[in-house]
PDB file of C-alpha atoms in Angstrom:
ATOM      1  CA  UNK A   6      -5.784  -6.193   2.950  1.00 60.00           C
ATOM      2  CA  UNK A   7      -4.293  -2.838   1.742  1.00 61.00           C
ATOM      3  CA  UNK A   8      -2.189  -2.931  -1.873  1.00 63.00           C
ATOM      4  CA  UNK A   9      -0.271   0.563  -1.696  1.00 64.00           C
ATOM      5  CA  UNK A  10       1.451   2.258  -4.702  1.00 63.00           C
ATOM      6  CA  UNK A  11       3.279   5.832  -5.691  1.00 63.00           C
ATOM      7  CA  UNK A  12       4.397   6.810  -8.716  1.00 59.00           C
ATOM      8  CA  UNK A  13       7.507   9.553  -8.277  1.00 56.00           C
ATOM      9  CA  UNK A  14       7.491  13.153  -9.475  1.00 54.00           C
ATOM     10  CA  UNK A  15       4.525  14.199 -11.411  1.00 53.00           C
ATOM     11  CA  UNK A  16       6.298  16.563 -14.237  1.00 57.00           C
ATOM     12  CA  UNK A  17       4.543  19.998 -13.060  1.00 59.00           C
ATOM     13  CA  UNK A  18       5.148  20.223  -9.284  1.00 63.00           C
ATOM     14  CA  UNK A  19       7.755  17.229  -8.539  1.00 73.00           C
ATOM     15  CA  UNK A  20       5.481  15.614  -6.446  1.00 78.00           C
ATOM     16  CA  UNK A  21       4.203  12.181  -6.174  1.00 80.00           C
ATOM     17  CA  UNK A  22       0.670  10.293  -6.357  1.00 81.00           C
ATOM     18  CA  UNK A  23      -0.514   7.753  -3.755  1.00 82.00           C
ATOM     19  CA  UNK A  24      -3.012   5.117  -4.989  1.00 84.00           C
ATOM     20  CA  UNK A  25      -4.085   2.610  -2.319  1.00 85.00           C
ATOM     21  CA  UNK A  26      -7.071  -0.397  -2.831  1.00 84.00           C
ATOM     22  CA  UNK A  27      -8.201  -1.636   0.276  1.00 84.00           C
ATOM     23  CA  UNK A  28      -9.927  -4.969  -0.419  1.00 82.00           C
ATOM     24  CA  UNK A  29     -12.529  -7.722   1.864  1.00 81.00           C
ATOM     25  CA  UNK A  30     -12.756 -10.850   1.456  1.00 78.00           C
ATOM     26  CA  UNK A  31     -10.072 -10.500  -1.993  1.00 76.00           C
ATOM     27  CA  UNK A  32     -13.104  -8.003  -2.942  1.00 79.00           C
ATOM     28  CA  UNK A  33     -12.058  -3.945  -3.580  1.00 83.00           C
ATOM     29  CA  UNK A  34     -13.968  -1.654  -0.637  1.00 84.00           C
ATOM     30  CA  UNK A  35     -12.052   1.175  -0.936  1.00 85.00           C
ATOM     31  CA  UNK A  36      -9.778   3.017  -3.193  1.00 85.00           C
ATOM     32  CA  UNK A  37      -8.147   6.350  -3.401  1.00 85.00           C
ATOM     33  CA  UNK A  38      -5.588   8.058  -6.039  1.00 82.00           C
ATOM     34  CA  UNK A  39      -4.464  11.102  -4.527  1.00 83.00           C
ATOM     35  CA  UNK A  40      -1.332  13.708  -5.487  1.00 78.00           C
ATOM     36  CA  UNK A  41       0.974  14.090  -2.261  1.00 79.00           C
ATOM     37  CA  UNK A  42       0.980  17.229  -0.453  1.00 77.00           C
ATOM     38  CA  UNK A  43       4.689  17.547  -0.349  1.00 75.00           C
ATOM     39  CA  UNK A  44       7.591  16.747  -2.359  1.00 76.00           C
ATOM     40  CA  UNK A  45       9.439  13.418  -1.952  1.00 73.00           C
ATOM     41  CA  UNK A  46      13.067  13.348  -1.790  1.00 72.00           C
ATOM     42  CA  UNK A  47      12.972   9.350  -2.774  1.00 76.00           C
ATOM     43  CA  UNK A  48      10.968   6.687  -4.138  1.00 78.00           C
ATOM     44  CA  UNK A  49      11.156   5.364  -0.468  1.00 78.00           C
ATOM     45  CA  UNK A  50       9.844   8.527   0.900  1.00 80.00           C
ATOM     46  CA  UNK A  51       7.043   9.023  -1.726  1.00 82.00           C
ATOM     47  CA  UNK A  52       6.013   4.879  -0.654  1.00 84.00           C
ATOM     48  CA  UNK A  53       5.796   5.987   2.985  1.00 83.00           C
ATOM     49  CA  UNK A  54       3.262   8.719   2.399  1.00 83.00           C
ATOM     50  CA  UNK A  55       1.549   5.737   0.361  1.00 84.00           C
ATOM     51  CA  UNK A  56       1.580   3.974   3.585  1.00 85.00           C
ATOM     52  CA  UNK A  57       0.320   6.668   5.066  1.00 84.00           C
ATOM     53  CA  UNK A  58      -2.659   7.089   3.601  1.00 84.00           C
ATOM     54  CA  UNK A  59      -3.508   3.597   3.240  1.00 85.00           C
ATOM     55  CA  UNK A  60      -2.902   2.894   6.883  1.00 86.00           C
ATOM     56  CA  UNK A  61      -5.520   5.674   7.613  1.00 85.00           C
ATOM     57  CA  UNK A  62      -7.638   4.043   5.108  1.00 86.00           C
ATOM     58  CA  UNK A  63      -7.534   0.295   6.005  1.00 85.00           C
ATOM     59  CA  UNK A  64      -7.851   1.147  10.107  1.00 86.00           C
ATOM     60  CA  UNK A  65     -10.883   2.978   9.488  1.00 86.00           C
ATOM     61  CA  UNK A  66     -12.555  -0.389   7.751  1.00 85.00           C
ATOM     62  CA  UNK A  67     -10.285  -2.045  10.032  1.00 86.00           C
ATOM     63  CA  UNK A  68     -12.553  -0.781  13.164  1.00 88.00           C
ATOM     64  CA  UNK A  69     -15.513  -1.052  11.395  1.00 87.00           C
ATOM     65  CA  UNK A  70     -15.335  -4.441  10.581  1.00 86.00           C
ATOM     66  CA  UNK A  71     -14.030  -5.267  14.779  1.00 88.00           C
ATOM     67  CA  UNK A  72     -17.210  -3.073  15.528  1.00 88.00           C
ATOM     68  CA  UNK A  73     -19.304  -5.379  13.713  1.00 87.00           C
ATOM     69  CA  UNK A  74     -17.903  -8.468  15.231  1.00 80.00           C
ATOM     70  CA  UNK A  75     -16.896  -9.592  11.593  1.00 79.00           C
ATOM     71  CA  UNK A  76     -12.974  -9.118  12.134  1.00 80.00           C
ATOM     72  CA  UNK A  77     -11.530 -10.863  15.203  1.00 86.00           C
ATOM     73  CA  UNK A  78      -8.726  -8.021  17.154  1.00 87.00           C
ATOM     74  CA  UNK A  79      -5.799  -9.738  17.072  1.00 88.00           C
ATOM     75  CA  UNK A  80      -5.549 -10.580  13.823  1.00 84.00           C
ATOM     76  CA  UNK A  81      -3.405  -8.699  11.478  1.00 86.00           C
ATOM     77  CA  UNK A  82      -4.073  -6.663   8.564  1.00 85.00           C
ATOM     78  CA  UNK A  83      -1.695  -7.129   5.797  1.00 86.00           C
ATOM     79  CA  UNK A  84      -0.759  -3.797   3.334  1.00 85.00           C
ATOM     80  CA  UNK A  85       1.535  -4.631   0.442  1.00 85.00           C
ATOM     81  CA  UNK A  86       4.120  -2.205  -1.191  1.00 86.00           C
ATOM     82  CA  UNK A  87       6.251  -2.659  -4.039  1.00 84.00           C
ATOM     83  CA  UNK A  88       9.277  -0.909  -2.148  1.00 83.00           C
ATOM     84  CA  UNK A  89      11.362  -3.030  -0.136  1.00 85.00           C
ATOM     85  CA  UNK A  90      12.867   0.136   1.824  1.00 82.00           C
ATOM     86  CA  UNK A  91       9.603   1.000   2.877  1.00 82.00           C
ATOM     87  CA  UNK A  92       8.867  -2.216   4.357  1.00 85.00           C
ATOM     88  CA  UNK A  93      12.060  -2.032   6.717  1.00 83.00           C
ATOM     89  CA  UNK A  94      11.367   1.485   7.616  1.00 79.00           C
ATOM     90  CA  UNK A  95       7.698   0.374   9.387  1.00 80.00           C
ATOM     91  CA  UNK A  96       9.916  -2.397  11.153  1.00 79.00           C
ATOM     92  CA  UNK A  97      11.835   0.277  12.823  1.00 72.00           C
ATOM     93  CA  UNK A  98      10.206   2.110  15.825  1.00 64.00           C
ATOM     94  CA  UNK A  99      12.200   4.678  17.452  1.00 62.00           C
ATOM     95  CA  UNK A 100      15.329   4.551  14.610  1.00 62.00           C
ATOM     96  CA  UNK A 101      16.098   7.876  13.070  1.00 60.00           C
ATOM     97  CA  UNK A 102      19.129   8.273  11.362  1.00 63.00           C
ATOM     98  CA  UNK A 103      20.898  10.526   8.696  1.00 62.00           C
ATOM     99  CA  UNK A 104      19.349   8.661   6.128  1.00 63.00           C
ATOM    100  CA  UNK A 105      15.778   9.201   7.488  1.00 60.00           C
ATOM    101  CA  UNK A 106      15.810  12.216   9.691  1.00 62.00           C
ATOM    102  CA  UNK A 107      13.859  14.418   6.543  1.00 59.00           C
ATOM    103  CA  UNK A 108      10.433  12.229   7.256  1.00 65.00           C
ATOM    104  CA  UNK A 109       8.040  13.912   8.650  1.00 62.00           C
ATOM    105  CA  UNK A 110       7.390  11.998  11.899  1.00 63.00           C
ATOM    106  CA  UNK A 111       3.672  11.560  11.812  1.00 58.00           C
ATOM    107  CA  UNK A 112       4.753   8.965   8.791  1.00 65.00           C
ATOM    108  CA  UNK A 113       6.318   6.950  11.790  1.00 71.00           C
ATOM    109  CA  UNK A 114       3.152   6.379  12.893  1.00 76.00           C
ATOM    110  CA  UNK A 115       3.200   3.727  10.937  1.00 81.00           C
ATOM    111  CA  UNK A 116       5.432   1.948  13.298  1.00 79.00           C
ATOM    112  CA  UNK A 117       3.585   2.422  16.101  1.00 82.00           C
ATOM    113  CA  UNK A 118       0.508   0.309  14.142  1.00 85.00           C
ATOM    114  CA  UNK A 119       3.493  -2.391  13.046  1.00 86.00           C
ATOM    115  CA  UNK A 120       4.491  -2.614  17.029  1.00 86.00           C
ATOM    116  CA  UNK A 121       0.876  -3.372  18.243  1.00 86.00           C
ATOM    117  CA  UNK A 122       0.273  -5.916  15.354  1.00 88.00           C
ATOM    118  CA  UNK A 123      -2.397  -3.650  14.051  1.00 88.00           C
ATOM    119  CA  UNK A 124      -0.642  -4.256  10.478  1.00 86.00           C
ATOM    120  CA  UNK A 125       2.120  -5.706   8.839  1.00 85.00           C
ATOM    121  CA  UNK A 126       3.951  -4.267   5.945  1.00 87.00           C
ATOM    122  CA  UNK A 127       4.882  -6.472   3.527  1.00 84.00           C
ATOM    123  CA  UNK A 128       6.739  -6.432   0.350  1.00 84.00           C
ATOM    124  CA  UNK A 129       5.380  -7.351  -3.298  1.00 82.00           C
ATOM    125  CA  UNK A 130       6.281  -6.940  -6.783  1.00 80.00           C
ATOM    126  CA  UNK A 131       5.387  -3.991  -8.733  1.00 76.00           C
ATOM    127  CA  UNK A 132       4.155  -5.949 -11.509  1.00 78.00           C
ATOM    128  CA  UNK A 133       1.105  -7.269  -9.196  1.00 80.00           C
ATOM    129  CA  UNK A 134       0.337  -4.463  -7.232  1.00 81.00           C
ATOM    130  CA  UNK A 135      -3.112  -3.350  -8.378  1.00 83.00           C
ATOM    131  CA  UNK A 136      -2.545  -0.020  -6.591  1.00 83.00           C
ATOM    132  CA  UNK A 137      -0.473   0.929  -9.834  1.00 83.00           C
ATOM    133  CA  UNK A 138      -3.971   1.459 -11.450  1.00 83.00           C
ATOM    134  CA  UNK A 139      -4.224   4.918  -9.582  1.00 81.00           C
ATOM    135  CA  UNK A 140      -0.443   5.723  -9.736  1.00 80.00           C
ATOM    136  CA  UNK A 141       0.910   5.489 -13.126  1.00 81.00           C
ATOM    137  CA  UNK A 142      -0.215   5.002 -17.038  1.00 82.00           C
ATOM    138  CA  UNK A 143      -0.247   1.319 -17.706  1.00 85.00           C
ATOM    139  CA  UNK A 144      -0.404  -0.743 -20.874  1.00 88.00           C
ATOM    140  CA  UNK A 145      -4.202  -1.877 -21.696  1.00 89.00           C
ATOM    141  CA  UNK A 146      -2.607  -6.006 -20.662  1.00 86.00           C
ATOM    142  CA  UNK A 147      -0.798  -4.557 -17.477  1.00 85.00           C
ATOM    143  CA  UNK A 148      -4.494  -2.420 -16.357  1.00 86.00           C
ATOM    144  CA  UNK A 149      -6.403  -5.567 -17.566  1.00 86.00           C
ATOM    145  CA  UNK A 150      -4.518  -7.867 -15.535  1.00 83.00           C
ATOM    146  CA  UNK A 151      -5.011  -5.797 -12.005  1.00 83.00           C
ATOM    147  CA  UNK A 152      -8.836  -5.168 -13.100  1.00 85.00           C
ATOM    148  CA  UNK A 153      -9.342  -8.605 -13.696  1.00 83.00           C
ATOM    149  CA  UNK A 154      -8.176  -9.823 -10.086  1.00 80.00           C
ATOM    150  CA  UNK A 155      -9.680  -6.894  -8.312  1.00 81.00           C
ATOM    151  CA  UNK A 156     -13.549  -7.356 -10.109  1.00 82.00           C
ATOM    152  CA  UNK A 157     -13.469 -10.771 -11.009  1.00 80.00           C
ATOM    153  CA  UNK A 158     -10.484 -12.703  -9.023  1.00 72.00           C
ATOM    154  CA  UNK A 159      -9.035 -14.021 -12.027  1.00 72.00           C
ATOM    155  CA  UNK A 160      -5.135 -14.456 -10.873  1.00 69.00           C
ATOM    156  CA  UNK A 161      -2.137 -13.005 -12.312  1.00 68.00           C
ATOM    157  CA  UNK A 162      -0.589 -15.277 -15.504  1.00 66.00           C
ATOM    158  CA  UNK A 163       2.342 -17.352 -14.635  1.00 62.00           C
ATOM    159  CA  UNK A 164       4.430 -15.138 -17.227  1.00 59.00           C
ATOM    160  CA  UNK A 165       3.685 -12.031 -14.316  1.00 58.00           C
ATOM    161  CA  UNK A 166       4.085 -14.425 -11.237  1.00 56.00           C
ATOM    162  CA  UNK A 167       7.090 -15.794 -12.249  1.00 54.00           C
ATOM    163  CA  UNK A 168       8.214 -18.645 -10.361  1.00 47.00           C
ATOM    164  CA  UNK A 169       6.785 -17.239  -6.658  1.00 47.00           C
ATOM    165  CA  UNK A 170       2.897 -17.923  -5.918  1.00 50.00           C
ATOM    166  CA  UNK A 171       1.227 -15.002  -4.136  1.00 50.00           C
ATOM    167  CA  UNK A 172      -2.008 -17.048  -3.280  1.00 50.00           C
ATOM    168  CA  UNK A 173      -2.707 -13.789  -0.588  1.00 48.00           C
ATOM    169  CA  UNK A 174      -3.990 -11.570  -3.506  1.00 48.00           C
ATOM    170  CA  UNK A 175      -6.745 -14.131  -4.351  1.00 45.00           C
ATOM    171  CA  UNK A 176      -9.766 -15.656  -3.242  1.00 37.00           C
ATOM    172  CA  UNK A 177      -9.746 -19.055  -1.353  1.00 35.00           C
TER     173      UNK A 177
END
């Protein structure tokens, strides 16, 4: 499971950070906070580098763990992003238009991984993405409540879940 995250335009070079938590078993293995190399035209573009470097993340403990014999092939690894753009982007292989065109194309290789069920991109809200931790400044309650399911797999309160139950970001 990969929880991806960027937080737009740094003040001194307009460019964006990445923060990515790659997690086993609901348990972090991974993380990374990392200022993007270029400057993003959108939040949508500044998600897909995100992506990016989470996917390259997550397949490496992906293969690892298939190496091992602890992670069956076929099943697929789930990365979350708080941008619902970027989830449709990784859905579409092959589809450059005007409104996309600017994206480097090694970010499409995101789509190939999407096509071969390598990984699905899926969409969640910003307000439980634990990758905001190494994005953005958060409020000592906001930090505490992505610390506390990350180390101790306490979930989200209802007032942050709202009515919708993510039961994928905790422990069975």
């Amino acid at each position: 499971l990969s929880l991806v995250g960027s937080e737009m335009c740094i003040r001194d070079r307009r460019r964006s950070t990445s923060g990515t938590v790659v997690t086993y078993h609901g348990r972090p293995v991974l993380w990374k906070s990392k200022l993007q190399t270029c400057t993003a035209d959108s939040t949508h573009e500044a998600e897909l580098y995100a992506v990016h470097q989470s996917l390259k993340l997550g397949l490496g403990i992906r293969l690892s763990l298939i190496e091992l014999l602890e992670l069956n092939p076929t099943v697929t690894t789930p990365m979350f992003v708080d941008n619902a753009a970027t989830v449709q982007t990784s859905k579409l292989k092959d589809q450059i238009s005007n409104n996309n065109r600017h994206i480097d194309t090694r970010f499409f290789k995101i789509c190939d991984h999407v096509e071969t069920g390598e990984i699905t991109v899926l969409w969640c809200p910003g307000a439980i993405n634990p990758a905001d931790l190494f994005t953005k400044p958060l409020t000592y309650q906001e930090a505490l409540s992505h610390t506390d399911l990350l180390l101790s797999n306490i979930p989200y309160s209802p007032e942050i879940m709202g009515a919708v139950s993510y039961t994928h970001l905790t422990l069975p």
